[in-house]
Amino acid sequence: MRTTVGIIGAGPAGLLLARLLHNAGIASVVLESRDRAYVERRQRAGILEQGTVDVLREAGAGARMDREGLPHDGIELRFARRRHRVDFPALTGGRSVTVYAQTEVCKDLIALQLAEGGPLLFEAEALAVEGAESENPRVRFSHQGREDTLVCDYVVGCDGFWGVARTAVPEHVSRVFERTYPYGWLGILADVPPSHDELVYARHDRGFALLSMRPARLPPPPFQGSRSAPLLSAVTRAYLQVPDGTDPGDWSDDEIWDELDRRLETDDPAWTLRRGPVTTKSVTPMRSYVHEPMRHGRLFLAGDAAHIVPPTGAKGLNLAVGDVATFARALIAYREKGDASRLDTYSADCLRRVWQAERFSYAMTTMLHRAPDATPFDDRIQLARLDRITTARSAETDLAEAYTGFPLDQQD
Ligand code: RFL
Ligand code: PHB
């Protein structure tokens, strides 16, 4: 098999890249090791930065997101029994975020790719990238019980943290920067409307808690003749900080709701937590990780294949979108104007944005989580950082700008 751009992985990075290249008339083949149902079900991110929303719209993949996504103009911080709202548009000159699940972004992009784009092969596992330094890098892969080779002009590794693409960068040119955290997130989806109309990030002596949501489709009432279910509400997505290595089965539904109640409680008696049946439960470890460089010869790394952030800043999916938008623009500039400079600076351009997201995600994580060995001094520093955000406009603006994301074009 031969193509211009071989894409490994059909997560948000690989799928969006295939779409951007298709729109520019550039051929690609996507290889995905899992089956379609698995990719469409995997529960993950939920917050799209303004820039991500813009890229999806420009790619012609924003129609359902525009109908069903929930625009959010702020978040709430809770600490020391206080509530504080951060108003994004007021602090950033009009920027906001959209709540729309990664699963839905992937479903939309898969449907478009299968209808209009180039080949997207499910259950096609990349085994190795070979010849990254040559004119024609190759991906060796297995599909339907056979081994095959995809010969490309460029290979883009969008195969996530556990993928194979990164291993094709020789050790002597690779540098890895990493940090693990001694806690994880127990995440739930529950069939109950959210308890607040914006996301709530809470710092508590018992640990961090986050109240989020997902747009939800409720079945239409029987008297309505409509065939598609109208979007009537949202359901609760919530997270609790738990010790590293926690088994989600260790937590009963009641224990989860009780703990959310404790960590989210403030002096405001008007707020109450809505409880309901928990439909999914899982534990995510927390990690910061950057692999430099993000390019070796004609192999480019994008998204989680090159970097991981702890989810507290809601940046992982947005970084993946930024990387592939940067690569697509660079390749289009080369093909249309013969200008290879943006391909040459791909790694440096992405890493600037990546490190800003690493900084922000680390700052949010360490400000809001309680480490097992935290001292009273550490607690006071966390509270002082939160107090600063709620009293100094400059500190609050810094949070709002980073959360809503820096415009992609700032790099151009
Ligand atoms: P993905 O989504 O991991 O996709 C990689 C794809 O590659 C496939 N693959 C292979 N295919 C072929 N051959 C191989 N050898 C392969 N090896 C792997 C995999 O099956 C998969 O389909 O990476 P991508 O595209 O870079 O996307 C990154 C995002 O998924 C990730 O950063 C976010 O989900 C992180 N994240 C969040 N990001 C946000 O921006 N906002 C959020 O609110 C947010 N919340 C979260 C999150 C991640 C979470 N978890 C579970 C880690 C919340 C959670 C709980
Ligand atoms: C989510 O809704 O999954 C979510 C929201 C905000 C985060 C992380 C995850 O910071």
Tab-separated table of C-alpha atoms and ligand atoms in Angstrom:
chain	number	residue	atom	x	y	z
A	1	MET	CA	0.000	0.000	0.000
A	2	ARG	CA	1.181	3.518	-0.753
A	3	THR	CA	-0.003	6.937	0.428
A	4	THR	CA	1.233	10.468	1.051
A	5	VAL	CA	0.668	10.614	4.819
A	6	GLY	CA	0.483	7.426	6.890
A	7	ILE	CA	-1.412	8.140	10.092
A	8	ILE	CA	-1.122	5.720	13.028
A	9	GLY	CA	-4.078	5.926	15.429
A	10	ALA	CA	-7.728	6.977	15.090
A	11	GLY	CA	-8.059	9.005	18.262
A	12	PRO	CA	-8.920	12.692	17.931
A	13	ALA	CA	-5.409	13.524	16.629
A	14	GLY	CA	-5.320	10.954	13.812
A	15	LEU	CA	-8.935	11.421	12.754
A	16	LEU	CA	-8.763	15.209	12.620
A	17	LEU	CA	-5.472	15.102	10.724
A	18	ALA	CA	-6.995	12.796	8.102
A	19	ARG	CA	-9.894	15.257	7.726
A	20	LEU	CA	-7.651	18.339	7.406
A	21	LEU	CA	-5.496	16.602	4.783
A	22	HIS	CA	-8.543	15.366	2.875
A	23	ASN	CA	-9.900	18.938	2.730
A	24	ALA	CA	-6.572	20.058	1.239
A	25	GLY	CA	-6.550	17.248	-1.336
A	26	ILE	CA	-3.712	15.331	0.350
A	27	ALA	CA	-4.049	11.539	0.491
A	28	SER	CA	-3.719	9.648	3.760
A	29	VAL	CA	-4.360	6.214	5.257
A	30	VAL	CA	-5.333	5.806	8.930
A	31	LEU	CA	-4.387	2.599	10.772
A	32	GLU	CA	-6.221	1.943	14.056
A	33	SER	CA	-5.518	-1.100	16.216
A	34	ARG	CA	-8.940	-1.191	17.929
A	35	ASP	CA	-12.390	-1.753	16.440
A	36	ARG	CA	-14.774	1.097	15.658
A	37	ALA	CA	-17.141	0.441	18.583
A	38	TYR	CA	-14.270	0.587	21.073
A	39	VAL	CA	-12.942	3.880	19.692
A	40	GLU	CA	-16.425	5.409	19.756
A	41	ARG	CA	-17.135	4.342	23.346
A	42	ARG	CA	-13.899	5.210	25.158
A	43	GLN	CA	-14.847	7.805	27.813
A	44	ARG	CA	-12.319	10.597	28.026
A	45	ALA	CA	-12.107	14.342	27.634
A	46	GLY	CA	-15.005	16.738	27.624
A	47	ILE	CA	-13.761	20.304	27.349
A	48	LEU	CA	-12.970	21.900	23.994
A	49	GLU	CA	-11.046	25.157	23.933
A	50	GLN	CA	-12.252	27.942	21.691
A	51	GLY	CA	-9.379	27.227	19.258
A	52	THR	CA	-10.334	23.529	19.075
A	53	VAL	CA	-13.943	24.437	18.323
A	54	ASP	CA	-12.729	26.790	15.572
A	55	VAL	CA	-10.499	24.114	13.982
A	56	LEU	CA	-13.314	21.511	14.036
A	57	ARG	CA	-15.717	23.994	12.426
A	58	GLU	CA	-13.197	24.971	9.734
A	59	ALA	CA	-12.653	21.273	9.033
A	60	GLY	CA	-16.382	20.892	8.384
A	61	ALA	CA	-16.744	18.657	11.447
A	62	GLY	CA	-18.578	21.061	13.744
A	63	ALA	CA	-22.257	20.713	12.820
A	64	ARG	CA	-23.353	18.401	15.662
A	65	MET	CA	-20.951	20.046	18.115
A	66	ASP	CA	-22.629	23.383	17.332
A	67	ARG	CA	-26.073	21.858	17.921
A	68	GLU	CA	-25.361	19.743	20.983
A	69	GLY	CA	-22.225	21.177	22.622
A	70	LEU	CA	-22.714	23.338	25.693
A	71	PRO	CA	-20.892	26.702	25.610
A	72	HIS	CA	-19.445	27.542	29.036
A	73	ASP	CA	-18.399	31.041	30.033
A	74	GLY	CA	-16.729	30.155	33.302
A	75	ILE	CA	-15.813	27.669	36.006
A	76	GLU	CA	-16.257	27.704	39.748
A	77	LEU	CA	-13.433	27.240	42.260
A	78	ARG	CA	-14.288	25.912	45.730
A	79	PHE	CA	-11.911	25.985	48.664
A	80	ALA	CA	-12.043	26.798	52.374
A	81	ARG	CA	-15.870	26.498	52.188
A	82	ARG	CA	-15.952	29.401	49.678
A	83	ARG	CA	-17.267	29.599	46.098
A	84	HIS	CA	-15.609	31.747	43.437
A	85	ARG	CA	-16.627	32.047	39.782
A	86	VAL	CA	-14.016	32.731	37.076
A	87	ASP	CA	-15.659	34.657	34.231
A	88	PHE	CA	-13.807	33.674	31.031
A	89	PRO	CA	-15.143	36.181	28.460
A	90	ALA	CA	-14.713	39.113	30.849
A	91	LEU	CA	-11.086	38.184	31.532
A	92	THR	CA	-9.994	37.071	28.055
A	93	GLY	CA	-11.700	39.447	25.654
A	94	GLY	CA	-14.578	37.096	24.886
A	95	ARG	CA	-13.108	33.592	24.883
A	96	SER	CA	-14.982	30.585	26.280
A	97	VAL	CA	-14.977	26.741	26.147
A	98	THR	CA	-17.469	24.121	24.959
A	99	VAL	CA	-18.525	20.939	26.754
A	100	TYR	CA	-18.703	18.229	24.087
A	101	ALA	CA	-17.361	14.733	24.708
A	102	GLN	CA	-14.272	13.390	22.950
A	103	THR	CA	-16.328	10.298	22.088
A	104	GLU	CA	-18.692	12.508	20.092
A	105	VAL	CA	-15.821	14.343	18.336
A	106	CYS	CA	-14.464	10.927	17.312
A	107	LYS	CA	-17.876	9.667	16.132
A	108	ASP	CA	-18.347	12.795	13.980
A	109	LEU	CA	-14.861	12.509	12.440
A	110	ILE	CA	-15.172	8.750	11.813
A	111	ALA	CA	-18.506	9.217	10.034
A	112	LEU	CA	-17.017	11.955	7.813
A	113	GLN	CA	-13.887	9.961	7.055
A	114	LEU	CA	-15.812	6.823	6.099
A	115	ALA	CA	-18.228	8.824	3.922
A	116	GLU	CA	-15.803	11.174	2.185
A	117	GLY	CA	-12.180	10.549	3.155
A	118	GLY	CA	-9.405	8.091	2.428
A	119	PRO	CA	-8.993	4.622	3.924
A	120	LEU	CA	-9.528	4.259	7.675
A	121	LEU	CA	-8.654	0.705	8.703
A	122	PHE	CA	-9.873	-0.560	12.059
A	123	GLU	CA	-8.190	-3.536	13.742
A	124	ALA	CA	-5.039	-2.618	11.833
A	125	GLU	CA	-2.171	-2.556	14.291
A	126	ALA	CA	1.048	-0.727	13.442
A	127	LEU	CA	3.968	-2.944	14.427
A	128	ALA	CA	6.852	-0.595	13.598
A	129	VAL	CA	7.829	2.567	11.722
A	130	GLU	CA	10.874	1.971	9.540
A	131	GLY	CA	13.127	4.283	7.543
A	132	ALA	CA	12.076	7.514	9.306
A	133	GLU	CA	15.226	9.195	7.989
A	134	SER	CA	14.619	8.111	4.377
A	135	GLU	CA	12.482	9.737	1.648
A	136	ASN	CA	9.894	6.990	2.059
A	137	PRO	CA	9.217	5.987	5.651
A	138	ARG	CA	7.170	2.786	6.039
A	139	VAL	CA	4.680	1.490	8.567
A	140	ARG	CA	4.652	-2.261	9.041
A	141	PHE	CA	1.194	-3.326	10.238
A	142	SER	CA	-1.055	-6.342	10.669
A	143	HIS	CA	-4.640	-6.405	9.397
A	144	GLN	CA	-7.063	-9.298	9.032
A	145	GLY	CA	-4.399	-11.808	9.997
A	146	ARG	CA	-1.897	-10.551	7.389
A	147	GLU	CA	1.187	-8.398	7.660
A	148	ASP	CA	1.426	-5.498	5.227
A	149	THR	CA	3.520	-2.392	4.651
A	150	LEU	CA	2.299	1.171	4.139
A	151	VAL	CA	4.854	3.182	2.163
A	152	CYS	CA	4.516	6.949	2.762
A	153	ASP	CA	6.034	10.356	2.150
A	154	TYR	CA	5.404	11.198	5.806
A	155	VAL	CA	4.320	9.192	8.838
A	156	VAL	CA	2.439	10.877	11.673
A	157	GLY	CA	2.339	8.935	14.948
A	158	CYS	CA	-1.033	9.737	16.534
A	159	ASP	CA	-1.043	6.446	18.436
A	160	GLY	CA	-1.297	7.757	21.980
A	161	PHE	CA	0.957	7.221	24.956
A	162	TRP	CA	1.273	3.437	24.525
A	163	GLY	CA	1.819	3.485	20.743
A	164	VAL	CA	4.821	2.351	18.665
A	165	ALA	CA	5.660	5.489	16.657
A	166	ARG	CA	7.698	7.145	19.408
A	167	THR	CA	9.954	4.098	19.676
A	168	ALA	CA	11.182	4.773	16.115
A	169	VAL	CA	13.004	7.896	17.321
A	170	PRO	CA	16.536	6.739	18.213
A	171	GLU	CA	17.399	6.969	21.894
A	172	HIS	CA	20.424	9.180	21.328
A	173	VAL	CA	18.268	11.994	19.902
A	174	SER	CA	15.341	11.585	22.348
A	175	ARG	CA	14.872	13.453	25.593
A	176	VAL	CA	12.053	12.606	27.968
A	177	PHE	CA	10.734	14.882	30.705
A	178	GLU	CA	8.391	13.163	33.108
A	179	ARG	CA	6.580	13.447	36.416
A	180	THR	CA	4.115	11.074	38.026
A	181	TYR	CA	1.730	11.996	40.820
A	182	PRO	CA	0.929	9.883	43.889
A	183	TYR	CA	-2.814	9.967	43.168
A	184	GLY	CA	-5.330	9.337	40.393
A	185	TRP	CA	-8.905	10.252	39.455
A	186	LEU	CA	-11.923	8.076	40.043
A	187	GLY	CA	-14.287	9.211	37.263
A	188	ILE	CA	-18.018	8.540	37.046
A	189	LEU	CA	-20.866	9.179	34.655
A	190	ALA	CA	-24.267	9.324	36.368
A	191	ASP	CA	-27.786	9.519	34.998
A	192	VAL	CA	-28.708	12.706	36.810
A	193	PRO	CA	-28.703	16.355	35.691
A	194	PRO	CA	-25.569	18.275	36.763
A	195	SER	CA	-25.753	19.972	40.170
A	196	HIS	CA	-24.363	23.241	38.784
A	197	ASP	CA	-24.542	24.865	35.358
A	198	GLU	CA	-20.739	25.235	35.100
A	199	LEU	CA	-17.783	23.006	36.047
A	200	VAL	CA	-16.758	23.076	39.717
A	201	TYR	CA	-13.110	22.480	40.737
A	202	ALA	CA	-12.813	21.901	44.492
A	203	ARG	CA	-9.755	21.839	46.758
A	204	HIS	CA	-10.481	20.077	50.067
A	205	ASP	CA	-8.350	18.654	52.878
A	206	ARG	CA	-9.756	15.211	51.927
A	207	GLY	CA	-8.606	15.713	48.307
A	208	PHE	CA	-9.691	17.190	44.979
A	209	ALA	CA	-13.176	16.883	43.459
A	210	LEU	CA	-14.504	17.975	40.058
A	211	LEU	CA	-18.089	18.302	38.927
A	212	SER	CA	-18.454	18.218	35.178
A	213	MET	CA	-21.166	17.180	32.740
A	214	ARG	CA	-21.901	15.690	29.349
A	215	PRO	CA	-24.585	16.806	26.927
A	216	ALA	CA	-27.293	14.115	26.995
A	217	ARG	CA	-30.000	13.018	24.631
A	218	LEU	CA	-33.176	11.983	26.420
A	219	PRO	CA	-35.735	9.845	24.616
A	220	PRO	CA	-38.499	11.960	23.051
A	221	PRO	CA	-41.849	11.831	24.833
A	222	PRO	CA	-44.147	9.337	23.044
A	223	PHE	CA	-46.555	12.028	21.843
A	224	GLN	CA	-43.831	13.695	19.757
A	225	GLY	CA	-43.589	12.140	16.336
A	226	SER	CA	-39.901	13.058	15.919
A	227	ARG	CA	-37.525	10.178	15.170
A	228	SER	CA	-34.312	11.685	16.544
A	229	ALA	CA	-34.116	12.296	20.259
A	230	PRO	CA	-34.019	16.011	21.074
A	231	LEU	CA	-31.257	17.257	23.342
A	232	LEU	CA	-33.064	18.005	26.551
A	233	SER	CA	-30.414	18.115	29.187
A	234	ALA	CA	-27.025	17.068	30.446
A	235	VAL	CA	-25.866	14.284	32.742
A	236	THR	CA	-23.297	14.407	35.527
A	237	ARG	CA	-19.629	13.584	34.991
A	238	ALA	CA	-17.617	13.801	38.218
A	239	TYR	CA	-14.154	12.971	39.496
A	240	LEU	CA	-12.593	12.335	42.917
A	241	GLN	CA	-8.913	12.314	43.783
A	242	VAL	CA	-8.075	8.785	44.990
A	243	PRO	CA	-4.802	7.121	46.050
A	244	ASP	CA	-2.618	5.725	43.304
A	245	GLY	CA	-3.593	2.148	42.406
A	246	THR	CA	-7.222	2.462	43.577
A	247	ASP	CA	-9.619	-0.154	42.165
A	248	PRO	CA	-12.896	1.515	41.069
A	249	GLY	CA	-14.719	-1.523	42.506
A	250	ASP	CA	-13.562	-0.417	45.977
A	251	TRP	CA	-16.029	2.488	45.837
A	252	SER	CA	-19.779	1.941	46.101
A	253	ASP	CA	-22.078	4.508	44.478
A	254	ASP	CA	-23.150	5.811	47.904
A	255	GLU	CA	-19.541	6.221	49.012
A	256	ILE	CA	-18.786	8.220	45.852
A	257	TRP	CA	-21.746	10.572	46.350
A	258	ASP	CA	-20.972	10.986	50.083
A	259	GLU	CA	-17.377	11.874	49.292
A	260	LEU	CA	-18.372	14.328	46.537
A	261	ASP	CA	-20.772	15.923	49.030
A	262	ARG	CA	-18.045	16.354	51.642
A	263	ARG	CA	-15.470	17.789	49.252
A	264	LEU	CA	-17.893	20.144	47.504
A	265	GLU	CA	-19.615	21.499	50.609
A	266	THR	CA	-19.394	25.260	51.228
A	267	ASP	CA	-21.023	27.768	53.549
A	268	ASP	CA	-23.683	28.351	50.879
A	269	PRO	CA	-26.738	26.344	52.020
A	270	ALA	CA	-28.501	26.966	48.704
A	271	TRP	CA	-26.294	24.486	46.790
A	272	THR	CA	-27.044	20.772	46.940
A	273	LEU	CA	-25.568	17.750	45.154
A	274	ARG	CA	-27.989	15.818	42.932
A	275	ARG	CA	-27.468	12.053	43.183
A	276	GLY	CA	-28.440	9.386	40.666
A	277	PRO	CA	-27.481	5.992	39.244
A	278	VAL	CA	-23.783	5.698	38.355
A	279	THR	CA	-23.441	4.278	34.828
A	280	THR	CA	-19.634	4.116	34.433
A	281	LYS	CA	-16.759	4.151	36.888
A	282	SER	CA	-13.017	4.125	36.121
A	283	VAL	CA	-9.680	5.223	37.557
A	284	THR	CA	-7.118	7.294	35.631
A	285	PRO	CA	-3.503	7.715	36.725
A	286	MET	CA	-1.958	11.189	36.536
A	287	ARG	CA	1.202	11.901	34.599
A	288	SER	CA	3.138	14.758	33.018
A	289	TYR	CA	5.324	13.623	30.103
A	290	VAL	CA	7.040	15.276	27.129
A	291	HIS	CA	9.106	13.567	24.436
A	292	GLU	CA	11.480	15.870	22.566
A	293	PRO	CA	11.832	16.296	19.656
A	294	MET	CA	8.385	15.724	18.133
A	295	ARG	CA	9.890	15.064	14.713
A	296	HIS	CA	12.587	12.710	13.473
A	297	GLY	CA	13.234	12.771	9.725
A	298	ARG	CA	9.856	12.201	8.085
A	299	LEU	CA	8.233	10.830	11.233
A	300	PHE	CA	6.141	13.357	13.182
A	301	LEU	CA	4.595	12.716	16.610
A	302	ALA	CA	1.270	14.318	17.577
A	303	GLY	CA	-1.003	14.296	20.639
A	304	ASP	CA	-0.549	11.814	23.479
A	305	ALA	CA	2.105	9.969	21.438
A	306	ALA	CA	4.416	12.882	22.251
A	307	HIS	CA	3.076	14.321	25.511
A	308	ILE	CA	0.735	13.691	28.439
A	309	VAL	CA	-0.737	16.181	30.891
A	310	PRO	CA	-2.670	15.454	34.080
A	311	PRO	CA	-6.348	16.110	33.245
A	312	THR	CA	-6.851	18.951	35.778
A	313	GLY	CA	-6.253	21.596	33.108
A	314	ALA	CA	-8.459	19.853	30.474
A	315	LYS	CA	-5.643	20.235	27.922
A	316	GLY	CA	-4.835	16.776	26.443
A	317	LEU	CA	-7.342	16.688	23.599
A	318	ASN	CA	-6.773	20.359	22.816
A	319	LEU	CA	-3.020	19.840	22.533
A	320	ALA	CA	-3.619	16.929	20.155
A	321	VAL	CA	-5.783	19.189	17.958
A	322	GLY	CA	-3.130	21.939	18.044
A	323	ASP	CA	-0.389	19.517	16.933
A	324	VAL	CA	-2.244	18.123	13.933
A	325	ALA	CA	-3.484	21.562	12.852
A	326	THR	CA	0.155	22.731	12.962
A	327	PHE	CA	1.317	19.721	10.915
A	328	ALA	CA	-1.464	20.109	8.327
A	329	ARG	CA	-0.743	23.805	7.845
A	330	ALA	CA	2.982	23.080	7.516
A	331	LEU	CA	2.478	20.364	4.900
A	332	ILE	CA	-0.028	22.470	2.950
A	333	ALA	CA	2.433	25.419	2.920
A	334	TYR	CA	5.134	23.084	1.587
A	335	ARG	CA	2.975	21.570	-1.127
A	336	GLU	CA	1.345	24.792	-2.244
A	337	LYS	CA	4.263	27.247	-1.917
A	338	GLY	CA	7.318	25.002	-1.678
A	339	ASP	CA	7.972	26.511	1.746
A	340	ALA	CA	9.362	23.777	4.037
A	341	SER	CA	10.137	26.122	6.917
A	342	ARG	CA	7.047	25.199	8.948
A	343	LEU	CA	7.742	21.487	8.591
A	344	ASP	CA	11.254	22.216	9.860
A	345	THR	CA	9.965	24.137	12.881
A	346	TYR	CA	7.058	21.721	13.623
A	347	SER	CA	8.643	20.313	16.767
A	348	ALA	CA	9.732	23.663	18.182
A	349	ASP	CA	6.383	25.312	17.338
A	350	CYS	CA	4.379	22.542	19.025
A	351	LEU	CA	6.665	22.275	22.037
A	352	ARG	CA	6.207	25.935	22.934
A	353	ARG	CA	2.454	25.396	23.199
A	354	VAL	CA	2.898	21.986	24.832
A	355	TRP	CA	5.095	23.359	27.604
A	356	GLN	CA	2.589	26.138	28.339
A	357	ALA	CA	-0.074	23.444	28.755
A	358	GLU	CA	2.302	21.341	30.882
A	359	ARG	CA	2.949	24.363	33.099
A	360	PHE	CA	-0.751	25.128	33.497
A	361	SER	CA	-1.797	21.497	34.075
A	362	TYR	CA	0.933	21.041	36.679
A	363	ALA	CA	-0.031	24.287	38.422
A	364	MET	CA	-3.746	23.373	38.522
A	365	THR	CA	-2.951	19.842	39.720
A	366	THR	CA	-0.614	20.857	42.528
A	367	MET	CA	-2.883	23.718	43.613
A	368	LEU	CA	-5.985	21.546	43.944
A	369	HIS	CA	-4.836	18.028	44.963
A	370	ARG	CA	-3.685	16.999	48.400
A	371	ALA	CA	-0.493	14.918	48.245
A	372	PRO	CA	-0.321	12.029	50.758
A	373	ASP	CA	2.721	13.653	52.396
A	374	ALA	CA	1.314	17.213	52.326
A	375	THR	CA	2.371	19.336	55.297
A	376	PRO	CA	0.363	22.179	56.895
A	377	PHE	CA	2.770	24.517	55.074
A	378	ASP	CA	1.800	22.964	51.699
A	379	ASP	CA	-1.899	23.410	52.578
A	380	ARG	CA	-1.397	27.092	53.357
A	381	ILE	CA	0.497	27.640	50.082
A	382	GLN	CA	-2.388	26.036	48.118
A	383	LEU	CA	-4.905	28.268	49.872
A	384	ALA	CA	-2.724	31.335	49.261
A	385	ARG	CA	-2.536	30.500	45.533
A	386	LEU	CA	-6.326	30.160	45.383
A	387	ASP	CA	-6.799	33.343	47.408
A	388	ARG	CA	-4.535	35.179	44.956
A	389	ILE	CA	-6.641	34.010	41.990
A	390	THR	CA	-9.821	35.212	43.664
A	391	THR	CA	-8.446	38.636	44.604
A	392	ALA	CA	-5.880	39.655	41.942
A	393	ARG	CA	-7.285	40.155	38.462
A	394	SER	CA	-3.878	39.446	36.918
A	395	ALA	CA	-3.769	35.977	38.553
A	396	GLU	CA	-7.357	35.223	37.597
A	397	THR	CA	-6.707	36.392	34.018
A	398	ASP	CA	-3.707	34.058	33.784
A	399	LEU	CA	-5.938	31.114	34.720
A	400	ALA	CA	-8.747	32.153	32.349
A	401	GLU	CA	-6.350	32.654	29.395
A	402	ALA	CA	-4.663	29.304	29.910
A	403	TYR	CA	-7.949	27.416	30.455
A	404	THR	CA	-9.638	28.803	27.342
A	405	GLY	CA	-6.377	28.242	25.408
A	406	PHE	CA	-4.050	30.460	23.472
A	407	PRO	CA	-5.044	31.065	19.844
A	408	LEU	CA	-3.220	28.674	17.506
A	409	ASP	CA	-2.333	31.494	15.147
A	410	GLN	CA	-0.192	33.081	17.849
A	411	GLN	CA	2.518	30.662	16.692
A	412	ASP	CA	2.329	31.635	13.039
B	1	RFL	P1	-5.648	8.706	21.806
B	1	RFL	O1	-6.995	9.252	22.013
B	1	RFL	O2	-5.038	7.886	22.893
B	1	RFL	O3	-5.668	7.898	20.443
B	1	RFL	C1	-4.612	7.045	20.056
B	1	RFL	C2	-5.171	5.984	19.142
B	1	RFL	O4	-4.111	5.184	18.644
B	1	RFL	C3	-4.508	3.827	18.686
B	1	RFL	N1	-3.263	3.016	18.699
B	1	RFL	C4	-2.800	2.355	17.618
B	1	RFL	N2	-3.295	2.218	16.375
B	1	RFL	C5	-2.593	1.454	15.493
B	1	RFL	N3	-1.438	0.816	15.826
B	1	RFL	C6	-0.924	0.931	17.071
B	1	RFL	N4	0.211	0.316	17.368
B	1	RFL	C7	-1.604	1.723	18.035
B	1	RFL	N5	-1.384	2.046	19.331
B	1	RFL	C8	-2.389	2.827	19.710
B	1	RFL	C9	-5.343	3.732	19.949
B	1	RFL	O5	-6.204	2.615	19.939
B	1	RFL	C10	-6.094	5.051	19.878
B	1	RFL	O6	-7.312	4.929	19.160
B	1	RFL	O7	-4.590	9.867	21.504
B	1	RFL	P2	-4.786	11.316	20.771
B	1	RFL	O8	-5.521	11.191	19.477
B	1	RFL	O9	-3.453	11.933	20.809
B	1	RFL	O10	-5.796	12.101	21.745
B	1	RFL	C11	-5.390	12.514	23.026
B	1	RFL	C12	-6.603	12.535	23.969
B	1	RFL	O11	-7.274	11.289	23.879
B	1	RFL	C13	-6.210	12.807	25.416
B	1	RFL	O12	-5.168	13.757	25.484
B	1	RFL	C14	-7.394	13.337	26.254
B	1	RFL	O13	-8.407	12.367	26.361
B	1	RFL	C15	-6.944	13.770	27.643
B	1	RFL	N6	-8.060	14.197	28.503
B	1	RFL	C16	-8.626	15.455	28.382
B	1	RFL	N7	-8.193	16.302	27.423
B	1	RFL	C17	-8.809	17.503	27.255
B	1	RFL	O14	-8.385	18.274	26.396
B	1	RFL	N8	-9.876	17.914	28.018
B	1	RFL	C18	-10.367	17.123	28.990
B	1	RFL	O15	-11.367	17.492	29.607
B	1	RFL	C19	-9.725	15.857	29.229
B	1	RFL	N9	-10.201	15.023	30.163
B	1	RFL	C20	-8.583	13.324	29.449
B	1	RFL	C21	-9.667	13.771	30.279
B	1	RFL	C22	-8.103	12.035	29.577
B	1	RFL	C23	-8.658	11.197	30.522
B	1	RFL	N10	-8.123	9.893	30.579
B	1	RFL	C24	-8.914	8.736	30.591
B	1	RFL	C25	-6.696	9.692	30.312
B	1	RFL	C26	-10.214	12.953	31.231
B	1	RFL	C27	-9.713	11.674	31.378
B	1	RFL	C28	-10.326	10.831	32.466
B	2	PHB	C1	-14.432	16.049	31.863
B	2	PHB	O1	-15.591	16.500	31.825
B	2	PHB	O2	-14.162	14.895	31.532
B	2	PHB	C2	-13.332	16.910	32.362
B	2	PHB	C3	-13.582	18.240	32.577
B	2	PHB	C4	-12.560	19.064	33.056
B	2	PHB	C5	-11.314	18.524	33.297
B	2	PHB	C6	-11.061	17.189	33.054
B	2	PHB	C7	-12.071	16.361	32.588
B	2	PHB	O3	-10.329	19.340	33.780
